[in-house]
PDB file of N, CA, C and O in Angstrom:
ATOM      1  N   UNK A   1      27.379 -63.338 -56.757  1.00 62.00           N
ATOM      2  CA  UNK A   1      28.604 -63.548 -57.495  1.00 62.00           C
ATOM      3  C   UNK A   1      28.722 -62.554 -58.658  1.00 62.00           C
ATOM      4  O   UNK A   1      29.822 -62.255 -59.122  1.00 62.00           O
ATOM      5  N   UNK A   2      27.518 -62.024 -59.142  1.00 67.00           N
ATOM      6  CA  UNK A   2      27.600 -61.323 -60.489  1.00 67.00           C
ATOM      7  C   UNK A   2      28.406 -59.828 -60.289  1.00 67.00           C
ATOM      8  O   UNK A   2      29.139 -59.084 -60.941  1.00 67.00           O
ATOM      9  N   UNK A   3      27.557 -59.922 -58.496  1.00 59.00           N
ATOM     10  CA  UNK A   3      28.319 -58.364 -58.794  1.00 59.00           C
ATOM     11  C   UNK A   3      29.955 -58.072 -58.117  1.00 59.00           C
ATOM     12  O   UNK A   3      30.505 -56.985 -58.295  1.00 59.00           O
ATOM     13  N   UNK A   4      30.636 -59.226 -57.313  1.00 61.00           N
ATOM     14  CA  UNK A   4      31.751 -59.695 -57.917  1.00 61.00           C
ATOM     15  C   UNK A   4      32.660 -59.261 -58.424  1.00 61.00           C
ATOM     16  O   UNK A   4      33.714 -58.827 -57.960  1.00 61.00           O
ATOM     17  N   UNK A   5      32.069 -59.414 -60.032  1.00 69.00           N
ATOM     18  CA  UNK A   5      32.965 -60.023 -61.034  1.00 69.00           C
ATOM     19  C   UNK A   5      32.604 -58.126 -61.652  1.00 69.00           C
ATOM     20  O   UNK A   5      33.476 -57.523 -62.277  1.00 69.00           O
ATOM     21  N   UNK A   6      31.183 -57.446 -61.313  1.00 70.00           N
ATOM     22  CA  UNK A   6      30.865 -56.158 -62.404  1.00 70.00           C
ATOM     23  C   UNK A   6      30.935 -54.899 -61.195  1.00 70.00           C
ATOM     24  O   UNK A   6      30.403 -53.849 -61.556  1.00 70.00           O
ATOM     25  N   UNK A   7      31.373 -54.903 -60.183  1.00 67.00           N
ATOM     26  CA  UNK A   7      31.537 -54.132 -59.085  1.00 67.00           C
ATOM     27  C   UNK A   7      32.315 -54.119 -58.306  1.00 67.00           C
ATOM     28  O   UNK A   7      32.927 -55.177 -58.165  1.00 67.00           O
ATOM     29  N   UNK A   8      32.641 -53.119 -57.539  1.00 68.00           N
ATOM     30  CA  UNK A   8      33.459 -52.771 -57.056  1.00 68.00           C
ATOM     31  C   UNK A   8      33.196 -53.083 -55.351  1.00 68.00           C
ATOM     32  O   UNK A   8      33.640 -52.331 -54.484  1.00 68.00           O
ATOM     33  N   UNK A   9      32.425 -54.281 -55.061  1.00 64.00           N
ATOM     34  CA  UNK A   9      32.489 -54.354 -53.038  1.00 64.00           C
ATOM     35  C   UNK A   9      32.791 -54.165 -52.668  1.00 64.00           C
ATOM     36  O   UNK A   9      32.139 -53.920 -51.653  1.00 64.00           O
ATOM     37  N   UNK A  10      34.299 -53.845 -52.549  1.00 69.00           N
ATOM     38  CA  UNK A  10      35.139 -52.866 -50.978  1.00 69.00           C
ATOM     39  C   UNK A  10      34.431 -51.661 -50.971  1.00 69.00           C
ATOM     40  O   UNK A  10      34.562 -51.054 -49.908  1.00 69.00           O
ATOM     41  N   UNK A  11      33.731 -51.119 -51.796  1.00 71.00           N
ATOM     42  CA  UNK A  11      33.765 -49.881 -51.548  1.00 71.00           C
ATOM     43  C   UNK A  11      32.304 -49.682 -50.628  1.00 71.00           C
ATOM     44  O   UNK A  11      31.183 -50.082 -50.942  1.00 71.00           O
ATOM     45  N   UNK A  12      32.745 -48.871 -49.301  1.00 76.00           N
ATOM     46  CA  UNK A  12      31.478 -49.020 -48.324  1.00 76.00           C
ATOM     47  C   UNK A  12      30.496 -47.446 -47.975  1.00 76.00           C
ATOM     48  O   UNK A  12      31.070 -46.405 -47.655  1.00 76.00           O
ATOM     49  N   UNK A  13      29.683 -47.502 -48.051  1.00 87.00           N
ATOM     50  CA  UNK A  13      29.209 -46.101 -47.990  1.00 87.00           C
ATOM     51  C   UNK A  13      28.622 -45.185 -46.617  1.00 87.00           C
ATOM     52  O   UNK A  13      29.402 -45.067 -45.672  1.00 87.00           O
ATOM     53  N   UNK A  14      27.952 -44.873 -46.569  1.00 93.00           N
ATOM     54  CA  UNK A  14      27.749 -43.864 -45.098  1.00 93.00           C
ATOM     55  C   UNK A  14      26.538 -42.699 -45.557  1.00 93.00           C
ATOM     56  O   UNK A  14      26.265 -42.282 -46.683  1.00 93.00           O
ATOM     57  N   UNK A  15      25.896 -42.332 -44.128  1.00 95.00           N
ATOM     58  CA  UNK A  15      25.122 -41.540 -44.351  1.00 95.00           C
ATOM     59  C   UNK A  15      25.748 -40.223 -43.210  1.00 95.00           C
ATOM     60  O   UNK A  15      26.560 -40.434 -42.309  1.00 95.00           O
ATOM     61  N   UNK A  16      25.319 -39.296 -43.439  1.00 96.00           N
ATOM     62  CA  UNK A  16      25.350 -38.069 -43.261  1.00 96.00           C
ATOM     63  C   UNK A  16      24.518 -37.244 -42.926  1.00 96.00           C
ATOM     64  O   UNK A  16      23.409 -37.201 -43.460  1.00 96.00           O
ATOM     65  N   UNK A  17      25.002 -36.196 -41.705  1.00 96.00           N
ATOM     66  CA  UNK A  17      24.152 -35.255 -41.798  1.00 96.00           C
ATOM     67  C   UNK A  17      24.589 -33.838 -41.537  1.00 96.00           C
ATOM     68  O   UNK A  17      24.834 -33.728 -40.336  1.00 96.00           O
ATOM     69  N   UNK A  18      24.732 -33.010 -42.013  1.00 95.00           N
ATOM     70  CA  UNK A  18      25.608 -31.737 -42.214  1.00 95.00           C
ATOM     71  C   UNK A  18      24.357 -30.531 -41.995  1.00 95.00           C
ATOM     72  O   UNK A  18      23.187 -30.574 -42.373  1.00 95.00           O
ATOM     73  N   UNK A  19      25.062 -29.494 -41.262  1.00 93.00           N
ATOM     74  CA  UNK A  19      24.517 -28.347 -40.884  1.00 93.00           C
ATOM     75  C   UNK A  19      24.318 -27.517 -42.471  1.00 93.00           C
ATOM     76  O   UNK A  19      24.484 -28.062 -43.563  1.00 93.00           O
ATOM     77  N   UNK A  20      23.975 -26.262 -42.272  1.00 91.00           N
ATOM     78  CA  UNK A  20      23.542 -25.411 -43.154  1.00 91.00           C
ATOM     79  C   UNK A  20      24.965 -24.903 -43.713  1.00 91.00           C
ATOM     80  O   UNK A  20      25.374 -24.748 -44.864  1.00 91.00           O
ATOM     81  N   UNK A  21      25.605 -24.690 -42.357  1.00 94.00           N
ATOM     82  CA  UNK A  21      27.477 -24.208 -42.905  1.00 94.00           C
ATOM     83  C   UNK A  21      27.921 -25.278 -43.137  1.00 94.00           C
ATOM     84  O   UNK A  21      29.139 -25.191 -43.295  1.00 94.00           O
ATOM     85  N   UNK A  22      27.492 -26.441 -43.261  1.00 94.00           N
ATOM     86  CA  UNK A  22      28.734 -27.940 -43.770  1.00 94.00           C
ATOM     87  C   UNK A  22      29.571 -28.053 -42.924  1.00 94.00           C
ATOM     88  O   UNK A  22      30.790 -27.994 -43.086  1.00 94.00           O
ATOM     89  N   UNK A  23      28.806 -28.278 -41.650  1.00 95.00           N
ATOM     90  CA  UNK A  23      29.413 -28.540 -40.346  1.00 95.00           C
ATOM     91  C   UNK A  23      29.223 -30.290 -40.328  1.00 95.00           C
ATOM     92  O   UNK A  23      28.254 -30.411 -41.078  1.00 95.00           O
ATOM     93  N   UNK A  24      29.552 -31.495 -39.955  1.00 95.00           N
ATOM     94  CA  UNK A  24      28.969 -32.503 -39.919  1.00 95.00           C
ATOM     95  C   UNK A  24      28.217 -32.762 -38.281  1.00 95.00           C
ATOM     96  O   UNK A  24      28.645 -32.631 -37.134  1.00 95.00           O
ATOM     97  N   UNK A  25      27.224 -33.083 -38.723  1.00 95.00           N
ATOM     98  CA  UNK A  25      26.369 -33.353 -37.241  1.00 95.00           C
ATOM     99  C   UNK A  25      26.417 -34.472 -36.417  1.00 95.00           C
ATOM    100  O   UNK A  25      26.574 -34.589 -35.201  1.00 95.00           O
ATOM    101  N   UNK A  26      26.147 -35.773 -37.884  1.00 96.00           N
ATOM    102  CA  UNK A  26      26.491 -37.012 -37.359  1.00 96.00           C
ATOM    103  C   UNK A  26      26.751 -38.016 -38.412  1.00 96.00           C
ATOM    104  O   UNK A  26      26.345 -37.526 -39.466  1.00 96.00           O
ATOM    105  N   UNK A  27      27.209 -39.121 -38.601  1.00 95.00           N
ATOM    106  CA  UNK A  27      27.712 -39.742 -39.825  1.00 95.00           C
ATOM    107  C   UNK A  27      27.471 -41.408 -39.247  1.00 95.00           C
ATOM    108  O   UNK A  27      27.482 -41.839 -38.094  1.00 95.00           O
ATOM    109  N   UNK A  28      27.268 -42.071 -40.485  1.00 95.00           N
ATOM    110  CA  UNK A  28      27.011 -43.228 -39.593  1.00 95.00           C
ATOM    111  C   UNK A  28      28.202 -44.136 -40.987  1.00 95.00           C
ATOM    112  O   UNK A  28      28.330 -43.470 -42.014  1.00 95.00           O
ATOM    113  N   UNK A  29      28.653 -44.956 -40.969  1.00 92.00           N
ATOM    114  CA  UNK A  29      29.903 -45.356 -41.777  1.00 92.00           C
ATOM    115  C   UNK A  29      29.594 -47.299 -41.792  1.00 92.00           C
ATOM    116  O   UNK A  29      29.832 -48.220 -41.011  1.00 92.00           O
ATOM    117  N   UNK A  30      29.034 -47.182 -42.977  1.00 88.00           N
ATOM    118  CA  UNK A  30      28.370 -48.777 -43.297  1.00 88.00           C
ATOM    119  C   UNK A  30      29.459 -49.616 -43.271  1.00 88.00           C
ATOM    120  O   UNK A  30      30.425 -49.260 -43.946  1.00 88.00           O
ATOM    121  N   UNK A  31      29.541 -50.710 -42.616  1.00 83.00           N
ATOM    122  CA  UNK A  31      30.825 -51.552 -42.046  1.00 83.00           C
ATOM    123  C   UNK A  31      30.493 -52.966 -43.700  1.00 83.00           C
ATOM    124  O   UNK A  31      31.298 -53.554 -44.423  1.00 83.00           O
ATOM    125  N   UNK A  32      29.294 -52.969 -43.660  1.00 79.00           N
ATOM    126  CA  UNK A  32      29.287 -54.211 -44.888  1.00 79.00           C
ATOM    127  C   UNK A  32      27.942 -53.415 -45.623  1.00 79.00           C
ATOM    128  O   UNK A  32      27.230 -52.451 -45.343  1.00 79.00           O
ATOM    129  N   UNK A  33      28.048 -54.488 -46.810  1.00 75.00           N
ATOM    130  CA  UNK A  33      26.764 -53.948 -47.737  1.00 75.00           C
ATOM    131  C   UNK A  33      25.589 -53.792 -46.816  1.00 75.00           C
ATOM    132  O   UNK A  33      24.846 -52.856 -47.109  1.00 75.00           O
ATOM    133  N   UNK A  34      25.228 -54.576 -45.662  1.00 80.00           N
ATOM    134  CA  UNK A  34      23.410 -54.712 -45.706  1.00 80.00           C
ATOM    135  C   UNK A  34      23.936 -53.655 -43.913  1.00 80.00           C
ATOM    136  O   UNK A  34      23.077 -53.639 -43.032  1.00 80.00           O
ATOM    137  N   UNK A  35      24.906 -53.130 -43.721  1.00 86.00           N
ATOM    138  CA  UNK A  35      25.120 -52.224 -42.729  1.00 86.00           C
ATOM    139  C   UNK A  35      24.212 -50.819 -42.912  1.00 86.00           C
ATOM    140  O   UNK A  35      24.703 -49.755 -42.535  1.00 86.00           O
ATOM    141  N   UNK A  36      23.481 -50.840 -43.237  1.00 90.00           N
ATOM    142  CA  UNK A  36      23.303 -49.246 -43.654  1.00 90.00           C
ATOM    143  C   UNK A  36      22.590 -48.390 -42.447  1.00 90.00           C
ATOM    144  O   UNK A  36      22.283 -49.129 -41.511  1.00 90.00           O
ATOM    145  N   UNK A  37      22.277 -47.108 -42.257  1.00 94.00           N
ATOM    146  CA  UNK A  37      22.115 -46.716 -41.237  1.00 94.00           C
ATOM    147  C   UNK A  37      20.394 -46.872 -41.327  1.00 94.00           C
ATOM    148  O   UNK A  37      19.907 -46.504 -42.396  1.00 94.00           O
ATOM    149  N   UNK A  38      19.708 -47.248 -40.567  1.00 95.00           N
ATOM    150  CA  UNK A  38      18.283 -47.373 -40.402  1.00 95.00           C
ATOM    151  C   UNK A  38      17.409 -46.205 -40.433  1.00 95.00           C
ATOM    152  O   UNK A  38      17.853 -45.232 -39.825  1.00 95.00           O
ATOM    153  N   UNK A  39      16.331 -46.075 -40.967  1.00 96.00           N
ATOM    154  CA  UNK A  39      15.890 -44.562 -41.489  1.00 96.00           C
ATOM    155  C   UNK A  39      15.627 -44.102 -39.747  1.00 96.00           C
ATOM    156  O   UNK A  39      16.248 -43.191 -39.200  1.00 96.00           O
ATOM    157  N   UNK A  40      14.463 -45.052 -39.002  1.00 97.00           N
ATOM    158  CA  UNK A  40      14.333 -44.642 -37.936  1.00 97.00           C
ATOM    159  C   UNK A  40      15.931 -43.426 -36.941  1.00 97.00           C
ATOM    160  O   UNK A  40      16.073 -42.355 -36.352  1.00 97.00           O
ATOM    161  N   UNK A  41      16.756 -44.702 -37.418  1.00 95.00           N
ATOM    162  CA  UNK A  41      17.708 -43.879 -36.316  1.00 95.00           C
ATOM    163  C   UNK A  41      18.428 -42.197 -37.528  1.00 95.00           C
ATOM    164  O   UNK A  41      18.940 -41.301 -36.858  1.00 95.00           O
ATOM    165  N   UNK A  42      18.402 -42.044 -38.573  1.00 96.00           N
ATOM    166  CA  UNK A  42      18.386 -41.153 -39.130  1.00 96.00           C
ATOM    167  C   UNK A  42      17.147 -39.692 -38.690  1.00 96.00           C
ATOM    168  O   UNK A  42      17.177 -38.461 -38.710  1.00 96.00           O
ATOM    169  N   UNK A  43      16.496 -40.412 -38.447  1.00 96.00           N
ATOM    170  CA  UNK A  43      15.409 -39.539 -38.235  1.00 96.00           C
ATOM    171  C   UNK A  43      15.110 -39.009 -36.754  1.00 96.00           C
ATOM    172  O   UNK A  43      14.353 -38.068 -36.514  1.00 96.00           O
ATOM    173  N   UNK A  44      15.670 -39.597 -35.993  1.00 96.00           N
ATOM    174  CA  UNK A  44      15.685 -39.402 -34.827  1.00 96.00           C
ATOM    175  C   UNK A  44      17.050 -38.625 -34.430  1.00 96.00           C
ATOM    176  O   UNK A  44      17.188 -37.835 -33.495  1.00 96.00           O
ATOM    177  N   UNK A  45      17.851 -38.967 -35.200  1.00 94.00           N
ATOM    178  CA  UNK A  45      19.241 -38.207 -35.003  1.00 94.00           C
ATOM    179  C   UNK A  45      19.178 -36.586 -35.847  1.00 94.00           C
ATOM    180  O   UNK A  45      19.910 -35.696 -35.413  1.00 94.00           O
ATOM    181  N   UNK A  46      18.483 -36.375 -36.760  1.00 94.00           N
ATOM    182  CA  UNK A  46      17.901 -35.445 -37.738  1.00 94.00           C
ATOM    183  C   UNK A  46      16.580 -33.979 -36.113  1.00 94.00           C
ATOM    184  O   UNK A  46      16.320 -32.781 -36.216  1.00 94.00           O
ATOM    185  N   UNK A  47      16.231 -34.910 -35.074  1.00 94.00           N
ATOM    186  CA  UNK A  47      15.425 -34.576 -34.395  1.00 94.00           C
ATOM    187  C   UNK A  47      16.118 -33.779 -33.087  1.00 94.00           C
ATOM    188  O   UNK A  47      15.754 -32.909 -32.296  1.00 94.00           O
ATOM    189  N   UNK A  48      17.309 -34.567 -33.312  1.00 92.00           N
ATOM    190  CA  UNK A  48      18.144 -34.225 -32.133  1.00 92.00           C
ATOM    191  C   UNK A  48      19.494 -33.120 -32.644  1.00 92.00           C
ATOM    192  O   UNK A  48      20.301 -32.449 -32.001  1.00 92.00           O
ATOM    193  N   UNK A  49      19.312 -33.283 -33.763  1.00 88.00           N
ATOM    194  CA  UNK A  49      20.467 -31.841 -33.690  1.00 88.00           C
ATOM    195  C   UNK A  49      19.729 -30.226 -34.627  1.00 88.00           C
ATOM    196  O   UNK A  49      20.189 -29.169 -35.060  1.00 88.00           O
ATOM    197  N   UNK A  50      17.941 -31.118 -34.531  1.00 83.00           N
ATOM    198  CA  UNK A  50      17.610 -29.786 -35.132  1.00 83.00           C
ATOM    199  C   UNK A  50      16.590 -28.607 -33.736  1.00 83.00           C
ATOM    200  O   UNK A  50      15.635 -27.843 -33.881  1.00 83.00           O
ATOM    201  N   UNK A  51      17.589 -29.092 -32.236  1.00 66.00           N
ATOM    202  CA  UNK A  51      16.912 -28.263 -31.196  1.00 66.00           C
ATOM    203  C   UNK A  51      18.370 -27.647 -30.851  1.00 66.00           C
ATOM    204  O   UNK A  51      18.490 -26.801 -29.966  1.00 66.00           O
TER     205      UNK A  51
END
């Protein structure tokens, strides 16, 4: 509730992963707070666009 009333919750965040030219590779787009993208699958996606 505290954060509520001292924050801003709609606002949802995302992870990223961008080439050297700021190309985007892959993006993952957090649907709720505890959505976030899992390091595993970051890291595996990090594996797959660096061949």
């Amino acid at each position: 509730m505290k954060s509520m009333k001292t924050q801003d919750v709609y606002i949802q965040g995302g992870t990223w992963l961008f080439s050297p030219q700021g190309k985007i590779l892959w993006n993952h787009i957090d649907e709720s707070p505890e959505n976030h993208a899992k390091i595993d699958d970051v890291f595996k996606k990090m594996d797959e666009v660096k061949a």
